[in-house]
Amino acid sequence: MMLEDILRQVQTGELSVEEAKERLKPFDRLGFANVDLHRPKRQGFPEVVFGEGKTADQIIAIVRTLKEHHDRVLVTRVTQDKAAAVRALFPELVYHDAARLLYWKKEQAKTKETDAYIAVICAGTSDLGVAEEAAITAEMFDCEVRRFYDVGVAGIHRLFHHIEAIRAATVSIVVAGMEGALPSVVSGLVSHPVIAVPTSVGYGAHFQGLSALLTMLNSCAPGISVVNIDNGFGGGYSAALIHRLACQKG
Amino acid sequence: MMLEDILRQVQTGELSVEEAKERLKPFDRLGFANVDLHRPKRQGFPEVVFGEGKTADQIIAIVRTLKEHHDRVLVTRVTQDKAAAVRALFPELVYHDAARLLYWKKEQAKTKETDAYIAVICAGTSDLGVAEEAAITAEMFDCEVRRFYDVGVAGIHRLFHHIEAIRAATVSIVVAGMEGALPSVVSGLVSHPVIAVPTSVGYGAHFQGLSALLTMLNSCAPGISVVNIDNGFGGGYSAALIHRLACQKG
Amino acid sequence: MMLEDILRQVQTGELSVEEAKERLKPFDRLGFANVDLHRPKRQGFPEVVFGEGKTADQIIAIVRTLKEHHDRVLVTRVTQDKAAAVRALFPELVYHDAARLLYWKKEQAKTKETDAYIAVICAGTSDLGVAEEAAITAEMFDCEVRRFYDVGVAGIHRLFHHIEAIRAATVSIVVAGMEGALPSVVSGLVSHPVIAVPTSVGYGAHFQGLSALLTMLNSCAPGISVVNIDNGFGGGYSAALIHRLACQKG
Amino acid sequence: MMLEDILRQVQTGELSVEEAKERLKPFDRLGFANVDLHRPKRQGFPEVVFGEGKTADQIIAIVRTLKEHHDRVLVTRVTQDKAAAVRALFPELVYHDAARLLYWKKEQAKTKETDAYIAVICAGTSDLGVAEEAAITAEMFDCEVRRFYDVGVAGIHRLFHHIEAIRAATVSIVVAGMEGALPSVVSGLVSHPVIAVPTSVGYGAHFQGLSALLTMLNSCAPGISVVNIDNGFGGGYSAALIHRLACQKG
Amino acid sequence: MMLEDILRQVQTGELSVEEAKERLKPFDRLGFANVDLHRPKRQGFPEVVFGEGKTADQIIAIVRTLKEHHDRVLVTRVTQDKAAAVRALFPELVYHDAARLLYWKKEQAKTKETDAYIAVICAGTSDLGVAEEAAITAEMFDCEVRRFYDVGVAGIHRLFHHIEAIRAATVSIVVAGMEGALPSVVSGLVSHPVIAVPTSVGYGAHFQGLSALLTMLNSCAPGISVVNIDNGFGGGYSAALIHRLACQKG
Amino acid sequence: MMLEDILRQVQTGELSVEEAKERLKPFDRLGFANVDLHRPKRQGFPEVVFGEGKTADQIIAIVRTLKEHHDRVLVTRVTQDKAAAVRALFPELVYHDAARLLYWKKEQAKTKETDAYIAVICAGTSDLGVAEEAAITAEMFDCEVRRFYDVGVAGIHRLFHHIEAIRAATVSIVVAGMEGALPSVVSGLVSHPVIAVPTSVGYGAHFQGLSALLTMLNSCAPGISVVNIDNGFGGGYSAALIHRLACQKG
Amino acid sequence: MMLEDILRQVQTGELSVEEAKERLKPFDRLGFANVDLHRPKRQGFPEVVFGEGKTADQIIAIVRTLKEHHDRVLVTRVTQDKAAAVRALFPELVYHDAARLLYWKKEQAKTKETDAYIAVICAGTSDLGVAEEAAITAEMFDCEVRRFYDVGVAGIHRLFHHIEAIRAATVSIVVAGMEGALPSVVSGLVSHPVIAVPTSVGYGAHFQGLSALLTMLNSCAPGISVVNIDNGFGGGYSAALIHRLACQKG
Amino acid sequence: MMLEDILRQVQTGELSVEEAKERLKPFDRLGFANVDLHRPKRQGFPEVVFGEGKTADQIIAIVRTLKEHHDRVLVTRVTQDKAAAVRALFPELVYHDAARLLYWKKEQAKTKETDAYIAVICAGTSDLGVAEEAAITAEMFDCEVRRFYDVGVAGIHRLFHHIEAIRAATVSIVVAGMEGALPSVVSGLVSHPVIAVPTSVGYGAHFQGLSALLTMLNSCAPGISVVNIDNGFGGGYSAALIHRLACQKG
């Protein structure tokens, strides 16, 4: 019931002033008349819980509540121990230990509407955890994902093996540690947006990912935007938002 | 006219639904029913303009508008050239070149309500500009200010000359460059809040004020809080808010 | 003519081995058979020239060449002096001095295909140059842009005035200096991707934009990705790529 | 007995020169005639012990002494183990493990003199430990405290639920990790002083709280001053000093 | 078989178009006709595995594969535990715990072709691990190495004891922590290239090797180039490449 | 007149209580009975003025006053322009433009009491300004100084030419930019204290002297202590204090 | 005359003890018997003068002296003004303004001994100055140099055009600003040593070249060593030393 | 036997040329004729071993050797475990666990030659370990030391209690963590050299001692020089060198 309706009912006497005031309480107290300050719920978007710094008990309590009202749950940065404790009660949750993700999606008759997919690209084993965090996050948002985990700037021919499949994606998530140069090279070869995710993999003057972060921010190839170090979740989330834009209209 | 009044007039037919909607537009569009999201205007607080990056013409236009509706104006970080251009049109504005402030207050029969004052403390000539920026800012907020500009940790006896007068203040603004140790020493000797303002005065490993800033944040004397490097205005503003709290009740 | 055709003509004698080798030279030397390592030209994308560090003469030479083969030209980071020198020869180029952009687009019967637009958001006058750099860049890519330049976290009600129009955009570019908090607040209120552009506006512990950059990278609101400090062009470019994705399918 | 009295007694012979010298020893040795270099003891302020780096035995010894002469004791940064060891001997001490505080206050017929309170504001579970450190510290100083722990910039409507109660406070302590933008938003909505406390909660380019610290120092909303990263105690102490100013006069 | 041969056989009918396409697949898919994008395999260069972040099982699997096809294997940054697990299955591998290297070379009738050698220089026990990492790496590349581990700038006479032997080397690897001044001094005394390897040995303002790294980058003695902090492997590898250049022509 | 005398005269009536109080005012107000909080004036130490940020007029005023009461004056960090303005009125002042010092010492029949001297050591022309600032400062304190300006780590033989003369000094001031390794080498060859002065000479990863500063702080040769970047005055002052200790007893 | 000869002549009386002592003075004073602490003069190596911070007059004086005794002279970091002043007297010197080099080589009948060359690689106009500084430096050392200035990671196909010519070099100098990723890509494609030279070209989070420097130090492609930011001279010098090694034996 | 003697004996035939060459070997090989490049052994200076990174066995071996030839031994940065292992074999060694020093001095009839002493000053318990490291180091060098461990800038009166005793010292070692302001205050009150030792005690923006280090380098009180963070040994060593200068002449 919108403001106009309420006013009209007050006019006609259907509503007393007190009742109208009660109904307008959101106006009164918060001013949320037509403007919903809440971020609109997006269909198919999971409730996401930041697991770091929460105890297993706290996570269990949150998961229990979420599962009652939602069709999927995603908990990030969960250690193996906590995951085990949660899964003892909710064995239907899946745990990916490299990605440190704990997640669950209600089975559903998924009708594939589109061939579009997100490309998740990284150089190899060391960055795999963050890449999986990005990939699974995007999948939890019902995005199709293709993984390209065997490429890296020091052996650039491996990237070219897959370049056509990568080009066909709607958006690329490029995960890289060490010198972090991969997003620049990829972005020079594709024509879609690139989300760059620096990782803390490296040592010495790598400064826990600072070097890779700076490389990506300073890329001479435009079309790259960057998320925080090791923030696979953020990369997956941003890519999913972009991917949806591309699909919604299709 | 509050929400209840409007509703009642709708009920009685004094207001049409359309008129009511018009009046409730802030509810409608912004939801500012009882909750004013604006920072409440505080009596006697000037309109403050950040002068850096604005042209003389832009400042003149803003000053013209402000003077029409307000009894005082404060423009910060104004260069000598711009100040001259503004004062050519508004000679009643005062310019303090060390503080880089341009300001004006309508003359008023000021009735001194209280003996309370803010202490502004610094070591000497180099930090004087920032100290004056803090002091004048506080004065523009109708606070009484006492300046103690001849003290410094390398000759600590000078601080003791004034310690009783400093102690009697409601709040101290301590401005320091170089090693920035003065707030620690002052805070150890007084029992009121200390606002520390680091300055960029120094060289080499001073890193444009970073050293003084870190010193103040790490003070072992509690009761100190810190504003940005060279932010005399911010120091004066925070102190004025505190000073008002002390005076309002008096 | 693709590889298969060439081979077939060699088989049939239509092509000599030498002629075939000549035609396969890209295979031979570069291996660009089917795999075009060039970034595919995107229709309607301007040739972009990084103007910083180039002399007026160099820019003139490049512009002359580009104008012969392209329907639009964009030169970034051009000073007023250089722009004047270029425009003396090419008066059809437009110069935006706050954005430091010099640009030209061949007039065309633009048929508006879509109502979709990019939102460019910033707090005010100081960040306006970078915001315009982003907005004009996107416009040069044939994107519709709406500007929201009167908002900022310290007076959050101004943001709410426009929140519905902002929400309706495909993607937001949020430009902010000082503490750089605006992208976090915006991202919490919209459901599309947010490109955050930190600016070097600030002083003291702002460290030429580092503070705003870190704020944006650390945002607790997901869906934000970040470009380099003052990189309005990069923000506009990334947003244009995303916007196209949304429109292509429409 | 003041200097004048001593001199007069010397004049009259009541005191010998030697006796006078003995009494004037503080003059002689330290020069603390009228100027007490000690920070004046503030009634109701606890003795505060920095627990980090002290052994359980050292803390026990200090607590034993303090309890003999004072009506309250506050030990900061105490680990669970040390707290258990101290409480084995002094079970009347309370330990708050998230805040890492160990404290005791003699029961007293507290007469509530004022309705004034300090607002302690944070985004949620991760910053709760530092927020509690600030809140309990202020309470140990006999300040009334109200906690607002369910707010954060990424879901700004939650802040507006409480904005009136927050506005009514004398001073706000705003605790925030991640991007640290909350103090800017709060300060734009209230008219009292804001003490900002950055926390080390975050990862990657957060650099153990540096990002949040810089955000707060660079806030475009005036009226904010900042304490060290994770320094809940310092925030609570500064706020208590300000709160007292407001109450003393009431 | 080169492109020309293939074309000629197509012309003569020896190859069908389909067969030719198959053989030209690298052209087709990757364009690697004459241009091998792979880094050319260098005879006698071991397969190198970055051991950090890999489990013992992963290392075992890789070593098993490598040993089947290669005559030497080098695994860097292996902990003692993982080394033991690998050596339980492959006892022929050697583990150097200070250098954290695990390696194996097939015995061969080595014919010494040259007297040339690489000098590996460090100050003493603390930097020894990184120095050995460099030295063994170079040896795995069939380079002759001489170690000078008893020198340091604080007792410069020790360097002079060996200066003639050092001068006779083709290239020097100089490993240093603390202030990192050794490469400057060495480079001033020799006429061959110097590879400087900073180590993280130090404390306080050493910042985990940053100080030594900066020292080496800023050396006033030309002829020095630098690798990452603690990157003994990189130093050894670069030196081996240089050493080979010197030997190949001999 | 000391405290005891005053008391005795009060006792005898020579002084009234009021007169005594007046004389004891320093006790009363500052507590400077026997404890002089002033840094004791050291014979032969000049009044030092920090010239940076002071106008020529301010320097003239200070110099005029100082010359009336003192036998020497030292102004640091004076630009050529300001020096010229001051010397127009006080032509007896000497200006050293590389050292940016302006100074004057009353002629005196100097009786050389000792052969002891301070060694001031630097690599060459670039660091000469700071070295001279240190040397002249020490000379203004009546110290004998010997300059060794032709040495540097990249050509270490030049240092050995002078090593005996350097060893014979009481204290060495070693000034170095670039990698800043010279103090380590010198300190390894002498047995007296070394004051290291980093300079901002360098580029790139030198970070305006930070690299040289860190090198010196991390020296593995003990006996080195460090002053701020480019702080020739501080180095000269510290060395003069040490030199005096060595001479006073002689 | 070596030590043994001297001793023998003393034995035979051909030399008196005094004469022998005189001749052994280098032993006596400096200990330069057989150990020449001087860096050995390398044939064909120019005298190099660091021009920054030297006046035109100082450079003229040095050049005059050098030209008398040497067959080539190289002055680095010379501004246009100073170069003009020097060339007014020595018109035979060549000035390269992008490289900021002033140099001269006596004409000589150069007999080309080898086809070997150094590859100097950079992305384009912005890094050209530093690349030329490296190239000319190497040429001054009589090295053959080939320039590849049209390559960059954002358009990687341009690199492949030249990859065979680059591979044939003895050593590559790779100059890059912005994200500095080029050396990683090049090093993955060649089998010779790579000297990486970061440049200060970039803005924002580039931090005057720090970003490019870190990228290069963290390269996952081994065989790269790095010199200081903008240090084209150092890169050219190191490469020349390596190149000579390769040629000497040829 | 000096050079002249050797030559004379060759002349007289007492020495054969071969014997002379043998004796002149140091000339021959190292050139250490009259110039001893070794740092001269200073009577009463202990052999110092840097214990960090050495195993207990390595320390035992070194201690065994040192004890045979020296009258004192000092091992720095020794953990409790290692100390216990060493003391099991050498129970005469003393271990100070806060200072992490392990040391031994042969008993000797010490004749006190002087009343002079070094002042070691710190604020309290947290900095005590580093202060003791400095104090014991100086004592191992036979210096008299007085400890002032109850002072700190937040309660400056405690410093004044001891100011006369501090002033009477030859040199002060001032140890401080947190904001590190103590050396500035002390240096303003004394007239002897001050060695400042920053400690890593602190948290948040203290950055492991960086804040205290910067404070001390930027002190506005001249006469302070600084050693590395937590480098109590270095502070004690430098002070001992200065103290000896003062005493030697006495």
mmCIF file of N, CA and C in Angstrom, chain C residues 51 54-60 75-90 93 95-98 100-102:
data_model
loop_
_atom_site.group_PDB
_atom_site.id
_atom_site.type_symbol
_atom_site.label_atom_id
_atom_site.label_comp_id
_atom_site.label_asym_id
_atom_site.label_seq_id
_atom_site.Cartn_x
_atom_site.Cartn_y
_atom_site.Cartn_z
ATOM 1 N N GLY C 51 47.999 11.230 -23.543
ATOM 2 C CA GLY C 51 48.649 12.478 -23.915
ATOM 3 C C GLY C 51 49.828 12.879 -23.046
ATOM 4 N N LYS C 54 53.684 13.422 -24.021
ATOM 5 C CA LYS C 54 53.825 13.640 -25.464
ATOM 6 C C LYS C 54 53.822 15.143 -25.727
ATOM 7 N N THR C 55 54.605 15.582 -26.719
ATOM 8 C CA THR C 55 54.608 16.996 -27.081
ATOM 9 C C THR C 55 53.381 17.300 -27.932
ATOM 10 N N ALA C 56 53.061 18.586 -28.051
ATOM 11 C CA ALA C 56 51.942 19.005 -28.894
ATOM 12 C C ALA C 56 52.153 18.507 -30.326
ATOM 13 N N ASP C 57 53.386 18.584 -30.809
ATOM 14 C CA ASP C 57 53.668 18.132 -32.168
ATOM 15 C C ASP C 57 53.392 16.645 -32.338
ATOM 16 N N GLN C 58 53.802 15.870 -31.349
ATOM 17 C CA GLN C 58 53.540 14.433 -31.416
ATOM 18 C C GLN C 58 52.041 14.159 -31.438
ATOM 19 N N ILE C 59 51.296 14.869 -30.590
ATOM 20 C CA ILE C 59 49.848 14.671 -30.553
ATOM 21 C C ILE C 59 49.229 15.070 -31.887
ATOM 22 N N ILE C 60 49.676 16.189 -32.437
ATOM 23 C CA ILE C 60 49.134 16.634 -33.728
ATOM 24 C C ILE C 60 49.349 15.561 -34.790
ATOM 25 N N VAL C 75 42.057 11.885 -26.767
ATOM 26 C CA VAL C 75 43.392 12.070 -26.191
ATOM 27 C C VAL C 75 43.223 12.411 -24.720
ATOM 28 N N THR C 76 43.873 11.638 -23.843
ATOM 29 C CA THR C 76 43.726 11.853 -22.394
ATOM 30 C C THR C 76 44.902 12.636 -21.842
ATOM 31 N N ARG C 77 44.683 13.241 -20.669
ATOM 32 C CA ARG C 77 45.735 13.940 -19.924
ATOM 33 C C ARG C 77 46.467 14.966 -20.786
ATOM 34 N N VAL C 78 45.701 15.851 -21.398
ATOM 35 C CA VAL C 78 46.271 16.917 -22.223
ATOM 36 C C VAL C 78 46.222 18.228 -21.444
ATOM 37 N N THR C 79 47.333 18.933 -21.400
ATOM 38 C CA THR C 79 47.332 20.235 -20.734
ATOM 39 C C THR C 79 46.654 21.260 -21.633
ATOM 40 N N GLN C 80 46.277 22.379 -21.017
ATOM 41 C CA GLN C 80 45.603 23.465 -21.726
ATOM 42 C C GLN C 80 46.451 23.975 -22.902
ATOM 43 N N ASP C 81 47.743 24.120 -22.674
ATOM 44 C CA ASP C 81 48.640 24.622 -23.712
ATOM 45 C C ASP C 81 48.673 23.702 -24.920
ATOM 46 N N LYS C 82 48.861 22.428 -24.671
ATOM 47 C CA LYS C 82 48.933 21.475 -25.776
ATOM 48 C C LYS C 82 47.597 21.432 -26.517
ATOM 49 N N ALA C 83 46.506 21.457 -25.757
ATOM 50 C CA ALA C 83 45.193 21.414 -26.379
ATOM 51 C C ALA C 83 45.031 22.597 -27.342
ATOM 52 N N ALA C 84 45.455 23.778 -26.903
ATOM 53 C CA ALA C 84 45.334 24.968 -27.749
ATOM 54 C C ALA C 84 46.133 24.776 -29.032
ATOM 55 N N ALA C 85 47.339 24.224 -28.915
ATOM 56 C CA ALA C 85 48.178 24.017 -30.085
ATOM 57 C C ALA C 85 47.525 23.034 -31.057
ATOM 58 N N VAL C 86 46.945 21.976 -30.534
ATOM 59 C CA VAL C 86 46.297 20.995 -31.397
ATOM 60 C C VAL C 86 45.054 21.597 -32.038
ATOM 61 N N ARG C 87 44.280 22.318 -31.235
ATOM 62 C CA ARG C 87 43.032 22.872 -31.743
ATOM 63 C C ARG C 87 43.263 24.008 -32.752
ATOM 64 N N ALA C 88 44.419 24.604 -32.744
ATOM 65 C CA ALA C 88 44.729 25.609 -33.767
ATOM 66 C C ALA C 88 44.676 24.970 -35.149
ATOM 67 N N LEU C 89 45.061 23.710 -35.219
ATOM 68 C CA LEU C 89 45.039 22.986 -36.495
ATOM 69 C C LEU C 89 43.756 22.191 -36.696
ATOM 70 N N PHE C 90 43.212 21.669 -35.596
ATOM 71 C CA PHE C 90 42.002 20.856 -35.678
ATOM 72 C C PHE C 90 40.914 21.466 -34.786
ATOM 73 N N LEU C 93 38.115 19.574 -32.796
ATOM 74 C CA LEU C 93 38.299 18.826 -31.554
ATOM 75 C C LEU C 93 37.777 19.650 -30.379
ATOM 76 N N TYR C 95 37.880 20.422 -26.269
ATOM 77 C CA TYR C 95 38.765 20.259 -25.117
ATOM 78 C C TYR C 95 37.983 20.509 -23.833
ATOM 79 N N HIS C 96 38.077 19.572 -22.893
ATOM 80 C CA HIS C 96 37.457 19.737 -21.579
ATOM 81 C C HIS C 96 38.578 19.900 -20.579
ATOM 82 N N ASP C 97 38.735 21.103 -20.038
ATOM 83 C CA ASP C 97 39.957 21.357 -19.271
ATOM 84 C C ASP C 97 39.965 20.695 -17.897
ATOM 85 N N ALA C 98 38.821 20.568 -17.237
ATOM 86 C CA ALA C 98 38.818 19.877 -15.946
ATOM 87 C C ALA C 98 39.153 18.395 -16.152
ATOM 88 N N ARG C 100 40.744 17.243 -18.709
ATOM 89 C CA ARG C 100 41.981 17.198 -19.475
ATOM 90 C C ARG C 100 41.855 16.292 -20.706
ATOM 91 N N LEU C 101 40.654 16.237 -21.285
ATOM 92 C CA LEU C 101 40.417 15.406 -22.466
ATOM 93 C C LEU C 101 40.301 16.279 -23.717
ATOM 94 N N LEU C 102 40.811 15.752 -24.819
ATOM 95 C CA LEU C 102 40.695 16.385 -26.121
ATOM 96 C C LEU C 102 40.074 15.326 -27.020
#
